[in-house]
Structure formats: structure tokens, C-alpha cells
Coordinates of C-alpha atoms and ligand atoms in Angstrom, one line a residue:
M873 CA -2.2 -19.8 5.8
E874 CA -0.6 -19.0 2.5
L875 CA -0.9 -15.2 2.1
G876 CA -0.3 -15.2 -1.6
L877 CA 2.3 -12.3 -1.5
Q878 CA 5.3 -14.0 -2.8
G879 CA 7.3 -11.7 -5.2
K880 CA 5.3 -8.6 -4.4
W881 CA 7.1 -5.3 -3.6
A882 CA 6.4 -3.3 -0.5
L883 CA 7.5 0.2 0.6
V884 CA 7.5 0.1 4.4
C885 CA 8.2 3.6 5.7
A886 CA 9.9 4.3 9.1
A887 CA 10.9 0.7 9.5
S888 CA 14.3 0.4 11.1
K889 CA 12.6 -0.2 14.5
G890 CA 9.4 -0.8 16.3
L891 CA 6.1 -1.4 14.5
G892 CA 7.4 -0.6 11.0
K893 CA 10.1 -3.1 11.4
G894 CA 7.5 -5.7 12.7
C895 CA 5.6 -5.1 9.4
A896 CA 8.7 -5.5 7.3
K897 CA 9.7 -8.7 9.0
A898 CA 6.3 -10.2 8.5
L899 CA 6.2 -9.3 4.8
V900 CA 9.7 -10.6 4.2
R901 CA 8.8 -13.9 5.8
E902 CA 6.0 -14.1 3.2
G903 CA 8.4 -13.6 0.3
V904 CA 7.8 -9.9 -0.3
H905 CA 10.6 -7.7 -1.5
V906 CA 10.9 -4.6 0.6
V907 CA 12.2 -1.1 0.6
I908 CA 12.6 0.1 4.2
T909 CA 13.2 3.7 5.2
A910 CA 14.4 5.6 8.3
R911 CA 16.6 8.6 9.0
G912 CA 19.4 6.9 10.9
V913 CA 21.6 4.9 8.5
E914 CA 23.2 2.5 11.0
V915 CA 20.1 1.0 12.6
L916 CA 18.5 0.9 9.1
E917 CA 21.3 -1.1 7.7
A918 CA 21.4 -3.5 10.7
T919 CA 17.6 -4.0 10.3
A920 CA 18.1 -4.7 6.5
A921 CA 20.8 -7.3 7.4
E922 CA 18.3 -9.0 9.8
L923 CA 15.6 -9.0 7.1
R924 CA 18.0 -10.6 4.6
A925 CA 18.9 -13.3 7.1
L926 CA 15.2 -14.0 7.7
N927 CA 14.6 -14.7 4.0
P928 CA 17.6 -14.7 1.7
A929 CA 15.3 -15.1 -1.3
V930 CA 14.0 -11.5 -1.1
D931 CA 15.4 -8.2 -2.2
V932 CA 15.8 -5.8 0.7
R933 CA 16.6 -2.2 -0.1
T934 CA 17.2 0.7 2.2
V935 CA 16.6 4.4 1.8
A936 CA 17.9 6.7 4.5
G937 CA 16.0 9.9 4.7
D938 CA 13.1 11.8 6.3
I939 CA 9.9 10.4 4.9
T940 CA 8.0 13.6 5.9
T941 CA 10.0 15.6 3.3
P942 CA 9.4 15.6 -0.5
A943 CA 13.0 14.5 -1.1
G944 CA 12.7 11.6 1.4
R945 CA 9.5 10.4 -0.3
A946 CA 10.9 10.7 -3.8
A947 CA 13.9 8.7 -2.9
A948 CA 11.8 6.0 -1.2
L949 CA 9.5 5.7 -4.3
A950 CA 12.4 5.6 -6.7
A951 CA 14.0 2.7 -4.9
C952 CA 10.8 0.5 -5.3
P953 CA 10.4 -1.0 -8.7
Q954 CA 6.6 -1.1 -8.2
V955 CA 4.7 -0.5 -5.0
D956 CA 2.2 -3.3 -4.5
I957 CA 2.1 -2.7 -0.8
L958 CA 2.5 0.6 1.0
V959 CA 2.9 0.8 4.7
N960 CA 2.7 4.4 5.9
N961 CA 4.4 5.1 9.1
A962 CA 6.5 7.9 10.7
G963 CA 7.4 9.1 14.2
G964 CA 4.5 10.4 16.3
P965 CA 4.3 14.0 17.3
P966 CA 5.5 15.1 20.8
P967 CA 3.1 15.2 23.7
G968 CA 2.2 18.5 25.4
D969 CA -0.5 21.1 26.1
F970 CA -2.3 22.7 23.1
R971 CA -1.7 26.1 24.6
D972 CA 2.0 25.7 23.8
W973 CA 1.6 24.6 20.2
D974 CA 2.0 27.2 17.5
R975 CA 1.2 26.9 13.8
D976 CA 4.6 25.4 13.1
A977 CA 4.0 22.6 15.6
W978 CA 0.6 21.8 14.0
I979 CA 2.0 21.9 10.5
A980 CA 4.8 19.5 11.5
A981 CA 2.3 17.1 12.9
L982 CA 0.1 17.3 9.9
D983 CA 3.0 16.9 7.5
A984 CA 4.2 13.7 9.3
N985 CA 1.0 12.0 10.2
M986 CA -1.5 13.2 7.6
L987 CA 0.0 14.7 4.5
T988 CA 2.9 12.3 4.1
P989 CA 0.7 9.2 3.9
I990 CA -1.7 11.1 1.6
E991 CA 1.2 12.1 -0.8
L992 CA 2.5 8.5 -0.9
I993 CA -1.0 7.1 -1.5
K994 CA -1.4 9.7 -4.3
A995 CA 1.8 8.5 -5.9
T996 CA 0.9 4.8 -5.8
V997 CA -2.8 3.8 -5.8
D998 CA -3.7 4.5 -9.4
A999 CA -0.9 2.2 -10.7
M1000 CA -2.0 -0.4 -8.1
A1001 CA -5.5 -0.2 -9.6
E1002 CA -4.2 -0.6 -13.1
R1003 CA -2.4 -3.8 -12.1
G1004 CA -5.4 -5.1 -10.2
F1005 CA -3.8 -5.4 -6.8
G1006 CA -2.8 -3.0 -4.1
R1007 CA -2.7 -2.7 -0.3
V1008 CA -2.2 0.4 1.7
V1009 CA -1.8 0.1 5.5
N1010 CA -1.5 3.3 7.5
I1011 CA -0.1 2.9 11.0
T1012 CA -2.1 5.4 13.1
S1013 CA -3.0 5.0 16.8
G1014 CA -5.6 3.8 19.2
A1015 CA -5.7 7.5 20.1
V1016 CA -7.8 8.0 17.0
K1017 CA -10.6 6.0 18.7
A1018 CA -9.9 7.0 22.3
P1019 CA -8.1 10.4 22.2
I1020 CA -5.3 10.8 24.7
D1021 CA -5.3 14.3 26.2
I1022 CA -1.6 15.1 26.0
L1023 CA -1.3 13.7 22.5
G1024 CA -3.5 16.4 20.9
L1025 CA -1.2 16.8 17.9
S1026 CA -1.5 13.1 17.2
N1027 CA -5.3 13.0 17.9
G1028 CA -5.8 15.8 15.4
A1029 CA -3.5 15.0 12.6
R1030 CA -4.3 11.3 12.6
S1031 CA -8.0 11.9 12.7
G1032 CA -7.6 14.1 9.5
L1033 CA -5.9 11.1 7.8
T1034 CA -8.6 8.7 9.0
G1035 CA -11.4 10.9 7.6
F1036 CA -9.7 11.2 4.3
V1037 CA -9.0 7.5 4.0
A1038 CA -12.6 6.7 4.8
G1039 CA -13.7 8.4 1.7
L1040 CA -10.8 7.4 -0.6
A1041 CA -10.9 3.7 0.2
R1042 CA -14.6 3.6 -1.0
Q1043 CA -13.9 5.0 -4.4
P1044 CA -15.0 2.2 -6.8
R1045 CA -12.1 3.0 -9.2
L1046 CA -9.8 1.7 -6.3
A1047 CA -12.0 -0.8 -4.4
S1048 CA -13.3 -2.6 -7.6
R1049 CA -9.7 -3.0 -8.7
N1050 CA -8.6 -4.9 -5.6
V1051 CA -6.9 -1.9 -4.0
T1052 CA -7.6 -1.7 -0.3
I1053 CA -6.7 1.0 2.2
N1054 CA -6.9 0.4 5.9
N1055 CA -5.6 1.8 9.1
L1056 CA -4.1 -0.2 12.0
L1057 CA -4.6 1.4 15.4
P1058 CA -1.9 0.3 17.9
G1059 CA -2.5 0.4 21.6
P1060 CA 0.6 0.1 23.8
F1061 CA 3.4 -1.9 22.0
D1062 CA 6.8 -2.6 23.4
T1063 CA 9.0 -0.3 21.3
D1064 CA 11.7 2.3 21.7
R1065 CA 9.0 5.0 21.5
L1066 CA 6.9 3.5 24.3
R1067 CA 10.0 3.1 26.5
A1068 CA 11.0 6.7 25.8
T1069 CA 7.5 7.9 26.9
M1070 CA 7.7 5.7 30.0
Q1071 CA 11.2 7.1 30.8
G1072 CA 9.7 10.6 30.7
A1073 CA 6.9 9.6 33.0
A1074 CA 9.4 7.9 35.4
A1075 CA 11.7 10.9 35.5
K1076 CA 8.7 13.2 36.2
S1077 CA 7.3 11.1 39.1
G1078 CA 10.7 10.1 40.5
R1079 CA 10.0 6.3 40.1
S1080 CA 11.9 3.7 38.2
I1081 CA 11.0 3.0 34.5
E1082 CA 10.2 -0.6 35.5
A1083 CA 7.6 0.6 38.1
V1084 CA 6.0 2.8 35.5
M1085 CA 6.0 0.0 32.9
D1086 CA 4.5 -2.5 35.4
E1087 CA 1.7 0.0 36.2
R1088 CA 0.9 0.4 32.5
R1089 CA 1.0 -3.3 31.8
A1090 CA -1.5 -3.8 34.7
L1091 CA -3.9 -1.4 33.1
N1092 CA -4.2 -3.7 30.0
P1093 CA -6.6 -6.7 30.0
T1094 CA -3.7 -8.9 28.7
R1095 CA -1.4 -7.5 31.5
R1096 CA 1.3 -7.0 28.9
F1097 CA 2.3 -4.8 26.0
G1098 CA 1.9 -6.0 22.4
T1099 CA 5.0 -7.1 20.4
P1100 CA 6.0 -5.7 17.0
D1101 CA 5.8 -9.2 15.6
E1102 CA 2.1 -9.4 16.6
F1103 CA 1.5 -6.1 14.9
G1104 CA 3.4 -7.2 11.8
A1105 CA 1.4 -10.4 11.6
L1106 CA -1.9 -8.4 11.4
C1107 CA -0.3 -6.1 8.8
A1108 CA 0.7 -9.1 6.6
F1109 CA -2.8 -10.5 6.8
V1110 CA -4.4 -7.2 5.8
C1111 CA -2.0 -7.1 2.9
S1112 CA -2.8 -10.7 1.9
V1113 CA -4.8 -11.9 -1.1
H1114 CA -7.5 -13.0 1.3
A1115 CA -8.2 -9.5 2.5
G1116 CA -9.5 -7.9 -0.7
Y1117 CA -13.0 -7.4 0.8
L1118 CA -11.6 -5.5 3.8
T1119 CA -11.2 -1.8 3.1
G1120 CA -11.7 1.5 4.7
Q1121 CA -11.5 0.0 8.1
N1122 CA -9.8 1.1 11.4
L1123 CA -8.5 -2.0 13.0
L1124 CA -7.7 -1.6 16.7
I1125 CA -4.9 -3.9 18.1
D1126 CA -4.6 -3.1 21.8
G1127 CA -5.0 -6.2 23.9
G1128 CA -8.6 -5.1 24.6
A1129 CA -7.7 -1.8 26.2
Y1130 CA -10.5 0.1 24.4
P1131 CA -13.5 -0.6 26.6
G1132 CA -16.3 -0.2 24.0
T1133 CA -18.3 -3.0 22.3
F1134 CA -17.7 -1.4 18.9
Ligands
LIG1187 P1 9.8 3.6 17.3 O1 10.1 2.3 17.9 O2 10.4 4.8 17.8 O3 10.3 3.5 15.7 C1 10.1 4.5 14.9 C2 10.7 4.2 13.5 O4 10.4 5.2 12.6 C3 12.2 4.2 13.6 O5 12.7 3.2 12.6 C4 12.6 5.6 13.2 O6 13.9 5.6 12.7 C5 11.6 5.8 12.1 N1 11.2 7.2 11.8 C6 10.8 8.1 12.7 N2 10.5 9.3 12.1 C7 10.9 9.1 10.8 C8 10.9 10.0 9.7 N3 10.5 11.3 9.8 N4 11.3 9.5 8.5 C9 11.7 8.2 8.4 N5 11.7 7.4 9.4 C10 11.3 7.8 10.6 O7 8.2 3.9 17.2 P2 7.0 2.9 17.1 O8 6.6 2.6 18.5 O9 7.2 1.8 16.2 O10 5.9 3.9 16.5 C11 5.5 3.9 15.2 C12 4.3 4.8 15.0 O11 3.2 4.2 15.7 C13 4.5 6.2 15.6 O12 3.8 7.1 14.8 C14 3.8 6.1 16.9 O13 3.3 7.4 17.4 C15 2.6 5.2 16.6 N6 2.1 4.5 17.8 C16 3.0 3.7 18.6 C17 2.4 3.1 19.7 C18 3.3 2.2 20.6 O14 2.8 1.8 21.7 N7 4.5 1.8 20.2 C19 1.1 3.3 20.1 C20 0.3 4.1 19.3 C21 0.8 4.7 18.2 P3 14.8 7.0 12.7 O15 14.5 7.6 14.0 O16 16.2 6.5 12.5 O17 14.2 7.8 11.6

């Protein structure tokens, strides 16, 4: 399917690895110029080289910085000639017990997983509406639909973003101008973050990481984890010209792990 994205510009946040990188790869394959961000310069540049090799016809720009800070966001926006596609992403908050979290822990989670996407949306959607095309994809989590006890900071902050987006996406001044805003909710995907979590669980239980990962795979109906490429393919479709009537939605991509009908 021709996605109709050739020549568009995308800002893909937190994209040197994992799900963000999967989205950047899928967009680059479709001829989209990208600005990718991450804090670590080395991996970011290596990813940029991979993207350029994937499609030499596109412009791939890098911005090293923390997207959860005003300076990081300003630099990312300045590097993108126009933002036709915005993929909001950042690291997830740490797991733990809510009894141990103080106000600073909550503010950090809200900054990263709620207020940063909202700031970037604020900086880009009205210009998208003027041009008559815009796609915002927020990478959230399956934990928004089925909260995970130890990820309370994530459950809370991402639910705040989800509620906000549900209202904003339905504003006629955006929706009627072909600007869509959707959330992608990943279940378990094989990324560094997932491996780090499994490593923690393995260390705690005295088992090998392979044993813990096998156990987690067995819990999923597909008996495997998702791949960043699969995630990126969904992102690219949601950004495509065919998806203009899809807005304000929470799209779960989890191998069927969520047990409900809806
Ligand atoms: P990952 O493999 O660890 O990759 C995270 C990427 O984000 C890296 O490129 C990292 O680079 C960058 N990054 C992190 N914090 C950043 C910041 N403050 N500013 C700029 N870049 C930043 O993680 P992932 O698995 O792709 O996860 C992406 C998001 O999806 C996270 O919010 C995660 O909680 C959520 N999620 C993941 C899963 C899963 O199974 N993988 C499931 C549900 C939800 P630097 O470290 O160099 O900055």
C-alpha cells in the first residue's frame, strides 16, 4: 500500500533505540524526512547512519538532548523545517511502590510522559491544521488500558495524557483540517527497556534472564514479544494519508495479551 507520505517531515522523539527507532525506520522507508532525538549521541548517530542507508533519498537529522526539558524540545523543533508528523516518545518512569514516591518523582513522570507530549503538540498542531495535514502519534503503554501495579507512575502520567488527547483530538479546528492525534499502546516488545526490566526480575529471583523471558513469552497468546519493526509499521499506517478518519483512538498492539473484547 502506498502510504502517501513521500517528502513529509517527521519529528520522532526518543528514537535511537526500541519503539521510537522502529517508527523512524518505517517512516524513512516511506520517504519521510526525519529528525530523531535521544540523549546519547553515539547510539543516535549510529541509528541515523542506519536510517540513511535504508533510504538515501531522505534527509535524516539528529538532535542530542533530553526531550523532557524545554531546551531539548526547542532544539528538536528547530531542527525540523516543518512538523507534518510528530511521534511523541520518552523513557518510561521507574517501577516501584507508591509509598516511596515523593512529589519530585511524580513531577518527573508527569513531565516525561504527559507534559512533554502536550508541549510538543501545542507547538505543532495549529500549523499542521493550517497546512491541512498533520499526524500526532503518542507512544503510551498497554498499562493505560490494563494498569500494572508496580508501574503506578506510568499508569498515572500516561492516563493524564490519554484523557487530554481524547478531548483535543476531537476539536473540529484540528479534526476537520486533517490533523489526527492517536495513541499507540504497546504490550511487551523486544527492546532494551524490556530486557532491562527482565534482567531486574531475573536478579531478584535468582534465575537466568532467558528463563524469565521464556516465562513472559509463554504468557502472551502469540508466545513471543513484538518487534520494533511491527510497531513502526502500525505507526506508519496511522500517519498515512489513508488514516485521516482515525483520530482520538487508543490502539493496543500487544499480541492479544489484553483479555477483553473491547
Ligand atoms: P528503549 O528501547 O529503552 O528506547 C528508549 C529510547 O528513548 C532510546 O533511544 C533512548 O535514548 C530514548 N530516550 C529515553 N529517554 C529520553 C529522553 N528523556 N529524551 C530523549 N530521548 C530519550 O525503550 P522502548 O522499549 O522503546 O520504550 C519506549 C517507550 O515505550 C517507553 O516510554 C516505554 O515505557 C514504553 N513502553 C515500552 C514497552 C516495551 O515492551 N518495550 C511496553 C510498554 C510501554 P537515550 O537513553 O540515549 O536518551
